[in-house]
Amino acid sequence: MSTTPPKKVLVPVDDLRTFSAALLEKGGLSPEHAATTADVFVWAALRGVDSHGIARVPAYLELLAKGVANAAADIKVESTTPAAAVVDADRAPGPVALTAAADEAVRRARETGIASVGVRRTVHTGAIGYYVSRIAEQGLVGIGFVAGMPNMGYTGVKGAAVATSPLAIAVPARDHAPLLLDMATATIALGKIRQAKASGTPLPEGAAATEDGTPTTDPEKAVMPLPLGGAKGSGMSLAFELLTSVLVGAPIFASFHSDDPAGRKHRQNALLIAVDPAAFGGTDEFTADVDTTLATLKGLPVADDADGVYYPGERSATVASKRGAQGIPVPPKVWRDLTEQAEKLGVTLPQPVG
């Protein structure tokens, strides 16, 4: 006998953003930082990236309660040259630190044509597509890298070696939604492994491995993802560690694999780059040519087994438009977790749609 699965709860976007910010403020963040963090989660949820969406609110409340994330971080911007800076996050939540870094990169790139801002010692960055998109909204190209705690295999190494470090690029257009490439260096996300374990679904070949690094399709035995493209993905992850952690003077990889227990303390580093098209010939010409490029791609012959030709970020922008109008679907378990936190912290739940 089959049972009907519980339905997702539809919540208006603004209500969900206000509610999430209220919870995070009760968790210890300032009103400004709570609003910034909530905006990052809602942005991801809007675009259908639910793994980095509202489900993260209870997780962040736990990070704040345990002191892993610093609610009262003393964030400092260090710089010795106009085109570069480092945001010392003092363990601030990633959305707070990287939003500050994105805005700093835009401000500097307006003056210098291109600017890079590193982020030192933050805690869980969230969806990095948000930060490069924030740069693109200002008419600049945004590029971002993140390095974190080793949780992925490396070609030729036994066990976990490097992190599932992501890369994101956002390019503004004139009439099209911006191009947004947002990808990890892993074949599969850790969350997908957990979902497969819960449902008993076999994992794809070459996507995950056991604790000693042996590839497996058994979700019960899988504990870590394997790098995307083998040596290519693991090499990218190592390069991102050098471009972020090592560059800002806060190495993660080497200390994680040392004998120092402090090396296993959770932290992340990042690098955001803003490029102003005005410095390369002109913004209007650039965005017009971006449009032409995207339109040309979409005009190419469609393969027999495809429903269309899409560029990175196009489909998630369509999802965002739909969810913005209809509300964001919140899975039953996430809604229960949010309800529990709301009751615990004395925050009023938003009214679902319908």
mmCIF file of C-alpha atoms in Angstrom, residues 91-305:
data_model
loop_
_atom_site.group_PDB
_atom_site.id
_atom_site.type_symbol
_atom_site.label_atom_id
_atom_site.label_comp_id
_atom_site.label_asym_id
_atom_site.label_seq_id
_atom_site.Cartn_x
_atom_site.Cartn_y
_atom_site.Cartn_z
ATOM 1 C CA ARG A 91 35.313 33.499 11.612
ATOM 2 C CA ALA A 92 32.300 35.518 10.477
ATOM 3 C CA PRO A 93 29.675 33.523 8.543
ATOM 4 C CA GLY A 94 30.597 33.238 4.874
ATOM 5 C CA PRO A 95 27.647 35.292 3.591
ATOM 6 C CA VAL A 96 28.757 38.227 5.730
ATOM 7 C CA ALA A 97 32.443 38.048 4.799
ATOM 8 C CA LEU A 98 32.029 37.311 1.087
ATOM 9 C CA THR A 99 29.327 39.929 0.547
ATOM 10 C CA ALA A 100 31.721 42.485 2.022
ATOM 11 C CA ALA A 101 34.485 41.153 -0.239
ATOM 12 C CA ALA A 102 32.286 41.318 -3.356
ATOM 13 C CA ASP A 103 31.363 44.942 -2.675
ATOM 14 C CA GLU A 104 34.998 45.802 -1.962
ATOM 15 C CA ALA A 105 36.077 44.166 -5.245
ATOM 16 C CA VAL A 106 33.509 46.175 -7.229
ATOM 17 C CA ARG A 107 34.532 49.437 -5.582
ATOM 18 C CA ARG A 108 38.203 48.861 -6.334
ATOM 19 C CA ALA A 109 37.634 47.559 -9.875
ATOM 20 C CA ARG A 110 35.755 50.766 -10.741
ATOM 21 C CA GLU A 111 39.051 52.567 -10.120
ATOM 22 C CA THR A 112 41.602 50.026 -11.334
ATOM 23 C CA GLY A 113 39.767 48.048 -14.044
ATOM 24 C CA ILE A 114 40.270 44.754 -12.260
ATOM 25 C CA ALA A 115 40.488 44.002 -8.554
ATOM 26 C CA SER A 116 40.837 40.921 -6.373
ATOM 27 C CA VAL A 117 39.778 40.541 -2.748
ATOM 28 C CA GLY A 118 40.780 37.545 -0.665
ATOM 29 C CA VAL A 119 38.812 36.335 2.348
ATOM 30 C CA ARG A 120 40.724 34.888 5.277
ATOM 31 C CA ARG A 121 39.206 32.566 7.899
ATOM 32 C CA THR A 122 35.490 32.565 7.268
ATOM 33 C CA VAL A 123 32.954 29.821 8.051
ATOM 34 C CA HIS A 124 30.915 28.106 5.327
ATOM 35 C CA THR A 125 30.566 30.428 2.357
ATOM 36 C CA GLY A 126 27.167 29.277 1.096
ATOM 37 C CA ALA A 127 26.405 29.414 -2.645
ATOM 38 C CA ILE A 128 29.306 31.348 -4.174
ATOM 39 C CA GLY A 129 27.197 32.034 -7.242
ATOM 40 C CA TYR A 130 25.509 34.699 -5.118
ATOM 41 C CA TYR A 131 28.687 36.760 -4.692
ATOM 42 C CA VAL A 132 29.795 36.721 -8.330
ATOM 43 C CA SER A 133 26.183 37.492 -9.333
ATOM 44 C CA ARG A 134 26.281 40.455 -6.967
ATOM 45 C CA ILE A 135 29.322 41.691 -8.888
ATOM 46 C CA ALA A 136 27.599 41.070 -12.250
ATOM 47 C CA GLU A 137 24.553 43.049 -11.111
ATOM 48 C CA GLN A 138 26.864 46.069 -11.009
ATOM 49 C CA GLY A 139 27.846 45.488 -14.654
ATOM 50 C CA LEU A 140 31.184 43.827 -13.902
ATOM 51 C CA VAL A 141 32.387 40.276 -14.472
ATOM 52 C CA GLY A 142 32.616 38.309 -11.230
ATOM 53 C CA ILE A 143 34.966 35.365 -10.622
ATOM 54 C CA GLY A 144 35.178 33.445 -7.351
ATOM 55 C CA PHE A 145 37.104 30.553 -5.810
ATOM 56 C CA VAL A 146 36.679 28.921 -2.406
ATOM 57 C CA ALA A 147 38.838 26.442 -0.503
ATOM 58 C CA GLY A 148 37.676 24.497 2.539
ATOM 59 C CA MET A 149 38.289 21.439 4.648
ATOM 60 C CA PRO A 150 39.522 18.314 2.802
ATOM 61 C CA ASN A 151 36.563 16.006 2.165
ATOM 62 C CA MET A 152 37.245 14.665 -1.340
ATOM 63 C CA GLY A 153 39.621 12.187 -2.927
ATOM 64 C CA TYR A 154 42.735 13.166 -4.885
ATOM 65 C CA THR A 155 43.985 11.055 -7.766
ATOM 66 C CA GLY A 156 46.543 8.578 -6.413
ATOM 67 C CA VAL A 157 45.900 9.342 -2.729
ATOM 68 C CA LYS A 158 44.392 6.931 -0.226
ATOM 69 C CA GLY A 159 41.509 8.607 1.630
ATOM 70 C CA ALA A 160 40.248 12.204 1.704
ATOM 71 C CA ALA A 161 42.853 14.696 0.533
ATOM 72 C CA VAL A 162 41.442 17.936 -0.881
ATOM 73 C CA ALA A 163 38.198 19.922 -0.649
ATOM 74 C CA THR A 164 35.230 20.014 -3.024
ATOM 75 C CA SER A 165 36.319 23.576 -3.733
ATOM 76 C CA PRO A 166 33.921 25.499 -5.995
ATOM 77 C CA LEU A 167 34.440 27.948 -8.832
ATOM 78 C CA ALA A 168 31.869 30.519 -9.981
ATOM 79 C CA ILE A 169 31.837 33.011 -12.859
ATOM 80 C CA ALA A 170 29.105 35.554 -13.596
ATOM 81 C CA VAL A 171 29.044 37.606 -16.816
ATOM 82 C CA PRO A 172 26.489 40.405 -17.264
ATOM 83 C CA ALA A 173 24.452 40.644 -20.458
ATOM 84 C CA ARG A 174 22.174 43.354 -21.836
ATOM 85 C CA ASP A 175 18.918 41.523 -22.633
ATOM 86 C CA HIS A 176 19.656 37.995 -21.419
ATOM 87 C CA ALA A 177 19.929 36.768 -17.850
ATOM 88 C CA PRO A 178 23.621 36.830 -16.824
ATOM 89 C CA LEU A 179 25.725 33.795 -17.565
ATOM 90 C CA LEU A 180 26.375 32.079 -14.236
ATOM 91 C CA LEU A 181 28.746 29.137 -14.047
ATOM 92 C CA ASP A 182 28.727 27.738 -10.493
ATOM 93 C CA MET A 183 30.404 24.371 -10.024
ATOM 94 C CA ALA A 184 32.268 22.270 -7.510
ATOM 95 C CA THR A 185 35.411 20.300 -8.302
ATOM 96 C CA ALA A 186 33.640 17.101 -7.193
ATOM 97 C CA THR A 187 31.690 14.711 -9.416
ATOM 98 C CA ILE A 188 28.842 14.638 -6.904
ATOM 99 C CA ALA A 189 27.866 16.716 -3.867
ATOM 100 C CA LEU A 190 28.082 15.292 -0.355
ATOM 101 C CA GLY A 191 24.374 16.030 0.006
ATOM 102 C CA LYS A 192 23.642 13.759 -2.975
ATOM 103 C CA ILE A 193 25.490 10.923 -1.252
ATOM 104 C CA ARG A 194 23.365 11.428 1.861
ATOM 105 C CA GLN A 195 20.189 11.487 -0.248
ATOM 106 C CA ALA A 196 21.189 8.270 -2.004
ATOM 107 C CA LYS A 197 21.853 6.624 1.349
ATOM 108 C CA ALA A 198 18.439 7.658 2.638
ATOM 109 C CA SER A 199 16.654 6.356 -0.451
ATOM 110 C CA GLY A 200 18.863 3.314 -1.052
ATOM 111 C CA THR A 201 19.595 4.469 -4.588
ATOM 112 C CA PRO A 202 22.892 3.334 -6.172
ATOM 113 C CA LEU A 203 25.386 6.095 -6.922
ATOM 114 C CA PRO A 204 26.766 6.743 -10.424
ATOM 115 C CA GLU A 205 30.020 5.034 -11.404
ATOM 116 C CA GLY A 206 33.094 7.042 -10.447
ATOM 117 C CA ALA A 207 31.183 9.550 -8.313
ATOM 118 C CA ALA A 208 31.982 8.474 -4.753
ATOM 119 C CA ALA A 209 34.399 6.419 -2.700
ATOM 120 C CA THR A 210 34.785 4.547 0.576
ATOM 121 C CA GLU A 211 36.871 5.935 3.439
ATOM 122 C CA ASP A 212 40.090 4.552 1.960
ATOM 123 C CA GLY A 213 39.345 6.038 -1.465
ATOM 124 C CA THR A 214 38.039 2.932 -3.220
ATOM 125 C CA PRO A 215 35.350 3.898 -5.765
ATOM 126 C CA THR A 216 31.895 2.530 -4.945
ATOM 127 C CA THR A 217 28.300 2.840 -6.135
ATOM 128 C CA ASP A 218 26.966 1.586 -2.770
ATOM 129 C CA PRO A 219 25.561 4.602 -0.859
ATOM 130 C CA GLU A 220 26.006 2.712 2.437
ATOM 131 C CA LYS A 221 29.758 2.466 1.875
ATOM 132 C CA ALA A 222 30.320 5.857 0.241
ATOM 133 C CA VAL A 223 31.710 8.550 2.525
ATOM 134 C CA MET A 224 33.251 11.074 0.128
ATOM 135 C CA PRO A 225 32.906 12.335 -3.434
ATOM 136 C CA LEU A 226 35.513 11.782 -6.103
ATOM 137 C CA PRO A 227 36.970 14.696 -8.103
ATOM 138 C CA LEU A 228 35.324 15.795 -11.330
ATOM 139 C CA GLY A 229 37.296 14.442 -14.258
ATOM 140 C CA GLY A 230 39.749 12.619 -12.002
ATOM 141 C CA ALA A 231 43.088 14.411 -12.006
ATOM 142 C CA LYS A 232 41.478 17.533 -13.511
ATOM 143 C CA GLY A 233 39.089 18.092 -10.602
ATOM 144 C CA SER A 234 41.613 17.249 -7.911
ATOM 145 C CA GLY A 235 44.196 19.481 -9.575
ATOM 146 C CA MET A 236 41.729 22.371 -9.688
ATOM 147 C CA SER A 237 40.968 21.936 -5.993
ATOM 148 C CA LEU A 238 44.660 22.053 -5.109
ATOM 149 C CA ALA A 239 45.121 25.140 -7.288
ATOM 150 C CA PHE A 240 42.209 26.868 -5.545
ATOM 151 C CA GLU A 241 43.844 26.162 -2.173
ATOM 152 C CA LEU A 242 46.930 27.995 -3.414
ATOM 153 C CA LEU A 243 44.885 30.871 -4.904
ATOM 154 C CA THR A 244 42.890 31.383 -1.725
ATOM 155 C CA SER A 245 44.196 29.921 1.533
ATOM 156 C CA VAL A 246 47.905 30.112 0.797
ATOM 157 C CA LEU A 247 47.603 33.493 -0.934
ATOM 158 C CA VAL A 248 45.920 35.107 2.091
ATOM 159 C CA GLY A 249 48.294 33.472 4.577
ATOM 160 C CA ALA A 250 45.863 30.959 6.056
ATOM 161 C CA PRO A 251 46.767 27.520 4.629
ATOM 162 C CA ILE A 252 44.184 24.784 5.187
ATOM 163 C CA PHE A 253 45.465 21.760 3.253
ATOM 164 C CA ALA A 254 48.937 21.556 4.824
ATOM 165 C CA SER A 255 47.725 22.172 8.383
ATOM 166 C CA PHE A 256 44.825 19.704 7.974
ATOM 167 C CA HIS A 257 47.273 16.949 7.046
ATOM 168 C CA SER A 258 49.765 17.882 9.796
ATOM 169 C CA ASP A 259 49.937 16.564 13.365
ATOM 170 C CA ASP A 260 48.473 19.795 14.745
ATOM 171 C CA PRO A 261 44.872 19.180 15.976
ATOM 172 C CA ALA A 262 44.067 22.850 15.268
ATOM 173 C CA GLY A 263 44.489 22.067 11.590
ATOM 174 C CA ARG A 264 41.146 20.250 11.660
ATOM 175 C CA LYS A 265 39.214 23.258 12.945
ATOM 176 C CA HIS A 266 36.540 24.215 10.398
ATOM 177 C CA ARG A 267 37.337 27.248 8.261
ATOM 178 C CA GLN A 268 37.213 28.407 4.658
ATOM 179 C CA ASN A 269 39.019 30.957 2.513
ATOM 180 C CA ALA A 270 38.034 32.635 -0.741
ATOM 181 C CA LEU A 271 39.134 34.914 -3.548
ATOM 182 C CA LEU A 272 36.743 37.165 -5.465
ATOM 183 C CA ILE A 273 37.754 39.007 -8.628
ATOM 184 C CA ALA A 274 35.841 41.828 -10.304
ATOM 185 C CA VAL A 275 36.582 42.840 -13.903
ATOM 186 C CA ASP A 276 35.194 46.108 -15.280
ATOM 187 C CA PRO A 277 34.434 45.820 -19.033
ATOM 188 C CA ALA A 278 34.815 49.595 -19.273
ATOM 189 C CA ALA A 279 38.556 49.117 -18.860
ATOM 190 C CA PHE A 280 38.675 46.785 -21.863
ATOM 191 C CA GLY A 281 36.866 48.880 -24.438
ATOM 192 C CA GLY A 282 33.397 49.639 -23.141
ATOM 193 C CA THR A 283 30.525 48.194 -21.131
ATOM 194 C CA ASP A 284 27.787 48.661 -23.742
ATOM 195 C CA GLU A 285 29.772 46.957 -26.479
ATOM 196 C CA PHE A 286 30.684 44.127 -24.142
ATOM 197 C CA THR A 287 27.162 43.347 -22.974
ATOM 198 C CA ALA A 288 25.860 43.589 -26.542
ATOM 199 C CA ASP A 289 28.461 41.055 -27.658
ATOM 200 C CA VAL A 290 27.623 38.823 -24.701
ATOM 201 C CA ASP A 291 24.009 38.881 -25.851
ATOM 202 C CA THR A 292 25.058 38.012 -29.401
ATOM 203 C CA THR A 293 27.169 35.129 -28.129
ATOM 204 C CA LEU A 294 24.372 33.714 -25.978
ATOM 205 C CA ALA A 295 21.796 34.161 -28.760
ATOM 206 C CA THR A 296 24.124 32.395 -31.198
ATOM 207 C CA LEU A 297 24.469 29.454 -28.806
ATOM 208 C CA LYS A 298 20.718 29.212 -28.379
ATOM 209 C CA GLY A 299 20.256 29.315 -32.146
ATOM 210 C CA LEU A 300 22.400 26.246 -32.774
ATOM 211 C CA PRO A 301 20.670 23.005 -33.894
ATOM 212 C CA VAL A 302 19.074 21.151 -30.981
ATOM 213 C CA ALA A 303 20.191 17.551 -30.465
ATOM 214 C CA ASP A 304 17.523 14.903 -30.914
ATOM 215 C CA ASP A 305 17.486 13.947 -27.229
#
